[in-house]
Each structure stands twice: as C-alpha cells, then as structure tokens.
XYZ file of C-alpha atoms in Angstrom:
336
model
C -10.832 -1.962 43.629
C -9.497 -1.784 39.833
C -7.472 -4.964 40.389
C -10.429 -6.897 41.561
C -12.658 -5.505 38.740
C -9.465 -6.547 35.966
C -9.168 -9.940 37.908
C -12.997 -10.612 37.174
C -13.008 -9.578 33.965
C -9.470 -11.811 33.065
C -11.568 -14.762 34.512
C -14.659 -14.177 32.440
C -12.396 -13.873 29.179
C -10.512 -17.017 29.985
C -14.158 -18.955 30.556
C -15.083 -17.664 27.132
C -11.841 -18.434 25.695
C -12.219 -21.804 27.043
C -15.758 -22.316 25.268
C -15.288 -21.328 21.953
C -12.936 -22.671 19.083
C -13.297 -25.298 16.422
C -15.391 -27.524 18.931
C -17.688 -24.886 20.867
C -18.566 -25.939 24.237
C -21.169 -23.990 26.358
C -19.829 -21.799 28.995
C -21.999 -23.818 31.674
C -20.322 -26.683 30.848
C -16.991 -25.237 30.786
C -17.643 -23.898 34.375
C -18.845 -27.486 35.115
C -15.436 -29.073 34.209
C -13.542 -26.451 35.913
C -15.403 -27.245 39.159
C -14.478 -31.041 38.473
C -17.725 -32.188 36.648
C -18.359 -32.548 32.949
C -18.246 -35.375 30.284
C -14.871 -37.328 29.232
C -14.472 -35.555 25.917
C -15.593 -32.141 27.179
C -12.609 -32.439 29.889
C -10.262 -33.395 27.441
C -10.997 -30.370 25.155
C -11.009 -27.826 28.218
C -8.428 -29.371 30.556
C -6.029 -30.835 28.234
C -6.067 -28.981 25.007
C -7.357 -25.347 25.955
C -6.699 -24.707 29.523
C -2.765 -24.845 29.288
C -2.821 -22.257 26.512
C -5.128 -20.012 28.468
C -3.422 -20.168 31.854
C 0.023 -19.522 30.147
C -1.352 -16.412 28.589
C -2.886 -15.429 32.209
C 0.889 -15.770 33.679
C 2.674 -14.541 30.824
C 0.554 -11.347 31.210
C 1.110 -10.956 34.852
C 4.810 -11.417 34.429
C 5.309 -8.878 31.445
C 3.065 -6.270 33.016
C 4.798 -6.427 36.578
C 8.217 -6.442 34.942
C 7.315 -3.451 32.788
C 6.084 -1.746 36.010
C 9.089 -2.132 37.946
C 11.263 -0.862 35.052
C 9.440 2.089 34.194
C 9.555 3.038 37.910
C 13.329 2.494 38.452
C 14.061 4.378 35.217
C 11.365 7.119 36.059
C 10.537 6.781 32.193
C 7.313 5.768 30.524
C 9.234 4.136 27.566
C 11.562 1.823 29.722
C 9.743 -1.558 29.097
C 11.501 -4.994 28.823
C 10.921 -5.166 24.739
C 12.159 -1.496 24.552
C 15.188 -1.448 26.278
C 16.691 -5.265 25.359
C 15.453 -7.337 27.955
C 13.034 -9.758 25.706
C 15.517 -9.607 22.901
C 18.597 -10.902 25.109
C 16.017 -13.472 26.376
C 15.028 -14.344 23.011
C 18.480 -14.533 21.858
C 19.274 -16.988 24.739
C 16.130 -19.180 24.073
C 16.823 -19.193 19.945
C 20.148 -20.268 20.760
C 18.991 -23.350 22.765
C 16.004 -24.193 20.276
C 18.684 -24.003 17.161
C 21.607 -25.233 18.292
C 20.090 -28.122 20.599
C 18.246 -29.291 17.496
C 19.078 -31.503 14.331
C 21.384 -28.970 12.967
C 23.682 -28.313 15.974
C 26.626 -30.160 15.202
C 28.472 -30.978 17.983
C 27.475 -28.062 20.422
C 23.728 -29.714 20.374
C 24.698 -32.354 23.095
C 25.859 -29.486 25.401
C 22.991 -27.194 24.630
C 20.243 -29.845 24.832
C 21.036 -29.644 28.562
C 20.219 -26.036 29.115
C 16.398 -25.643 29.151
C 14.768 -22.661 27.195
C 13.879 -21.094 30.475
C 17.215 -20.841 31.993
C 18.839 -19.618 28.764
C 16.036 -17.109 28.502
C 16.801 -15.954 31.957
C 20.698 -15.818 31.310
C 20.052 -13.733 28.019
C 17.923 -11.400 29.735
C 20.340 -10.858 32.548
C 23.315 -10.307 30.312
C 21.233 -7.615 28.228
C 20.136 -5.849 31.449
C 23.781 -6.008 32.891
C 25.189 -4.308 29.567
C 22.288 -1.624 29.256
C 22.632 -0.677 32.905
C 26.725 -0.428 32.811
C 26.400 1.686 29.894
C 24.066 3.895 31.091
C 25.901 4.706 34.313
C 26.910 8.410 34.393
C 28.805 9.473 37.704
C 27.887 6.561 39.643
C 24.118 6.786 38.545
C 21.909 5.260 35.713
C 21.140 8.291 33.656
C 17.283 7.443 32.838
C 17.491 8.965 29.630
C 20.317 6.933 28.375
C 18.614 3.799 29.417
C 16.026 3.453 26.523
C 18.591 4.515 23.921
C 21.027 2.058 24.810
C 18.557 -0.428 25.389
C 17.006 0.054 21.517
C 20.821 -0.731 20.850
C 21.212 -3.846 22.758
C 17.887 -5.084 21.240
C 18.983 -4.419 17.742
C 22.601 -6.531 18.677
C 20.596 -9.248 20.044
C 17.913 -9.307 17.194
C 20.696 -9.629 14.843
C 22.339 -12.514 16.970
C 18.508 -14.283 16.353
C 18.899 -13.472 12.728
C 22.105 -15.134 12.492
C 21.150 -18.192 14.624
C 18.016 -18.914 12.335
C 20.216 -18.517 9.092
C 22.895 -21.310 10.396
C 20.027 -23.431 11.868
C 18.341 -26.121 10.422
C 15.058 -25.409 8.547
C 12.808 -27.344 11.033
C 14.492 -25.646 14.046
C 14.565 -22.255 12.141
C 11.064 -22.393 11.459
C 10.262 -23.381 14.938
C 11.977 -20.680 16.669
C 10.574 -18.288 14.060
C 6.833 -19.203 15.017
C 7.965 -18.628 18.715
C 9.435 -15.220 17.862
C 5.992 -13.954 16.812
C 4.993 -14.390 20.357
C 2.261 -17.276 20.352
C 0.329 -19.369 22.858
C -0.430 -21.983 20.230
C 0.113 -25.528 21.588
C 1.090 -24.552 24.682
C 1.388 -27.099 27.318
C 1.583 -27.501 31.053
C 5.288 -27.511 31.053
C 5.027 -23.842 29.142
C 2.836 -22.459 31.907
C 4.535 -24.249 35.158
C 8.025 -21.921 34.956
C 6.147 -18.786 34.415
C 3.771 -19.930 37.346
C 6.798 -20.336 39.610
C 8.492 -17.004 38.655
C 5.224 -15.085 39.369
C 4.180 -17.125 42.693
C 7.867 -16.405 44.104
C 8.793 -12.863 42.792
C 5.453 -10.881 42.681
C 4.535 -11.095 46.471
C 8.487 -10.061 46.739
C 8.118 -7.103 44.400
C 5.057 -6.274 46.585
C 7.060 -6.041 49.582
C 9.097 -3.163 47.997
C 6.086 -0.927 47.502
C 7.375 1.708 49.920
C 10.529 1.656 48.228
C 9.462 2.129 44.969
C 7.355 5.086 45.905
C 10.297 6.590 47.157
C 12.213 5.969 44.548
C 9.664 7.862 42.028
C 10.777 11.019 44.184
C 14.482 10.624 43.094
C 17.610 8.994 44.766
C 18.197 11.703 46.906
C 14.910 11.925 48.598
C 14.746 7.993 48.682
C 18.036 7.825 50.131
C 16.859 10.660 52.978
C 13.964 8.211 53.849
C 15.937 5.460 54.610
C 15.830 3.374 51.495
C 19.366 1.631 50.425
C 18.983 2.840 46.563
C 21.375 0.864 45.255
C 20.362 -2.532 46.737
C 16.624 -1.719 46.108
C 17.475 -1.015 42.732
C 19.407 -4.241 41.898
C 16.924 -6.573 43.640
C 14.009 -5.181 41.610
C 16.012 -5.101 38.606
C 17.016 -8.912 38.816
C 13.025 -9.527 39.677
C 11.981 -7.510 36.488
C 14.607 -9.351 34.230
C 13.474 -12.842 35.551
C 10.138 -11.891 35.323
C 10.463 -10.666 31.696
C 12.626 -13.610 30.518
C 10.334 -16.384 31.866
C 7.727 -14.592 30.442
C 9.463 -14.460 27.065
C 10.405 -18.361 27.572
C 6.941 -19.470 27.879
C 5.282 -17.850 25.167
C 7.795 -15.748 23.063
C 8.494 -12.112 23.039
C 4.688 -10.830 23.135
C 5.103 -7.208 22.530
C 3.878 -4.060 24.347
C 2.401 -5.823 27.371
C 4.788 -4.537 29.386
C 4.693 -1.087 28.009
C 1.121 -0.630 27.755
C -0.317 -2.240 30.933
C 1.689 -0.186 33.621
C 0.847 2.920 32.049
C -2.781 2.283 31.352
C -3.048 1.233 35.285
C -1.145 4.224 36.320
C -3.547 6.787 34.885
C -6.712 4.917 35.579
C -5.557 4.871 39.526
C -4.080 8.432 39.213
C -0.661 7.351 41.064
C 2.705 8.688 40.660
C 3.935 5.253 39.373
C 2.286 1.814 37.939
C 0.635 0.164 41.088
C 1.757 -3.643 40.788
C -1.118 -5.346 41.706
C -3.505 -3.323 39.336
C -0.777 -3.476 36.345
C -0.614 -7.516 37.038
C -4.040 -8.075 36.705
C -4.476 -5.716 33.704
C -1.534 -7.368 32.184
C -3.317 -11.021 32.479
C -6.572 -9.067 31.052
C -4.540 -7.716 28.204
C -2.742 -11.174 26.772
C -5.870 -13.296 27.367
C -8.135 -10.872 25.771
C -5.479 -10.375 22.665
C -5.270 -14.007 22.386
C -9.114 -14.416 22.148
C -9.248 -12.402 19.148
C -6.109 -13.713 17.959
C -7.209 -17.235 17.682
C -11.025 -16.327 16.732
C -10.806 -12.946 15.006
C -10.473 -13.898 11.643
C -13.092 -16.811 11.762
C -15.606 -14.212 13.217
C -14.972 -11.768 10.418
C -15.330 -14.753 8.185
C -12.071 -14.185 6.507
C -11.142 -17.829 7.146
C -9.922 -20.640 9.457
C -6.812 -18.582 10.223
C -5.003 -18.079 13.608
C -2.645 -15.044 14.566
C 0.021 -15.068 16.826
C -1.097 -13.391 20.007
C 2.039 -10.910 19.566
C 0.563 -9.412 16.511
C -2.649 -8.534 18.191
C -0.710 -6.758 21.081
C 1.740 -5.191 18.674
C -1.216 -3.725 16.850
C -2.599 -2.304 19.959
C 0.900 -1.303 21.553
C 2.221 0.301 18.610
C 0.036 3.255 18.462
C 0.184 3.565 22.335
C 4.147 3.658 21.852
C 3.644 6.752 19.595
C 1.394 8.403 21.822
C 4.239 8.071 24.698
C 6.929 9.327 22.369
C 4.985 12.393 21.330
C 3.705 13.244 24.875
C 7.492 12.893 25.662
C 8.735 15.349 23.142
C 5.955 17.678 23.591
C 6.771 17.935 27.260
C 10.465 18.932 26.408
C-alpha cells in the first residue's frame, strides 16, 4: 500500500511541477495536455519544456533509491549508499572526463573522447570505483561490511580529486558546464537525458525484484543464506552490478544528486518495518523525493520572494539528507 501511496503522491507532485513556473498553467490544462488535448502553446510548455525535466527527476529518483537499497542490503550497513561509498564519485569522474576532454579544450584526445557518451563513461567510472572498493574490502574471502564505507569514502575522495583536476585543465566553458552538472541539477533536461535512465530502470528494476527472496536471505548473513540455497557470491555480484549501473545512469542523467540513495531506503524500511529496504516502496519514495525536491528548488526562492533564482535539486536533497546522515551515524555509534 505504501508503494501505491508514494507513487500517487509522486504523480500529484509531478503534475503540480508541470503547472507552476514562469508561465503558470492551470492543473486542469496540464492534465488535458497529458491526455492528448490542450492548445499548441500549452502543449509546447508542458511537453517540450517541463515534462522531460520532471520525467528525468522521477526516473533518477527511482534509480538512485533502488541502488541505495541494494547496496545497503548487500553490505548490511545503513550508510552504504552510492554517493558515500564512491560509486557516484566514480561515475562523476567518468562523465566529467568526457565533458571536459571532448570539449573545445581537449586537444588531441577530444576526438576519441567525443565518441564515448556520458552514460557509458559514467557506468565505467562507477564500475571501476565499485571494483576497487569491493577488492579492498575483502577479508578472508568475504567482503567486510565495516570496511566498505571507510574505503568507499577514500575512493570517493580520490575520484573527487580527479574531477577537480579535470576542471582545472579544461576549457573555461566546458569546466563551467561540468561544474553546474556536478551540483546535481535537472535544469534544461531533455528527452535525451531521460531515455538512458528509463532504459536502465525498465531493464534492471524487474531483474532486481526477482532477487527479493535472495535479498531477504542475505540480511540473515552469508552462512544462513547459503544454507537456504542462495549462491551468495553470484547473487552479490549480480546485484552489485545492477546497483552500480543504476546509480551511474542516474548520475549521468542529472549529476550526482546527493543523499537520495541514502535516505529513501532507510525511510522506506522504517515505514514498512522490514529487515531490509523494500525495493518497490523505496523506488516510489525515491521518485517522490526527487520530484518534490526539484519543485522546491525551482520555485522555493520565488515563493519566499527572495528573487527569481533557481537552485540545483542536489542542494535541496543535500539539505534534507545531511541531517539524516548525522542521525544514522549517531545511531550506529550509540549501538556500538
């Protein structure tokens, strides 16, 4: 029921987001356009200017949230989200490398880098970061859940240093474009940004759902899961790849939007009172979180009469997620 509720709320917020802005459109007219009617001018604003942004936000929220749920379940650590353990930072490094090196200041490498799309580069960067974290976290043939977060923070710092270096050597215009993307923004998103994330969600979310029984067993520990017939090594590898690709594609679509992958799974787990974050509830909650944050980021300062300014959505999610991160850290320390 919670997943249906969150999905319905996400649709309501999305429709409201389509109606507000510089050009205000009544909600009834927005619904009319979505159903195939409406005037030409209204259709242009809703379908071409605003809908790609809202759709990208919904899809990115789903991808980040499911990725976080998988990583937290696999590591049995509430802090193990892709933006903390280095997956998003690795994906950002790959994407920024393409943005900078394929731009006007890339020199001889620009022709090669230009052939590599941002989504592919983000996936490769995220996979490399995940492999390094996984390899360094293995102790006696088993991934040490306690080491994952610590090593992930170090890998994230290294990847962020690489990003900073790329911004320094890049052309001013390309570096500015990359810096804006790094803040986590849905501004000026087009259907070309939404489609890769859509493909990742449509293909990988159902596959992840097929592992629901295995995920429930893994929460009990590797030994218990093995006794229940779960092929632990294979399942971990498959789910780790799914989580990495989802986070990397979401990062490629909207930049490294912070804390969605951390907060959504934990809130969904507490609301459902389950032993692990439920994937479907987490996915719908992630979509609601991002589209609501984007609505506030796009219109919040105007509503507060501060001025006609727009914040990156990553700023709003970070403002909401950072206190929750401190809360989780405090709970873990208290538990120890």
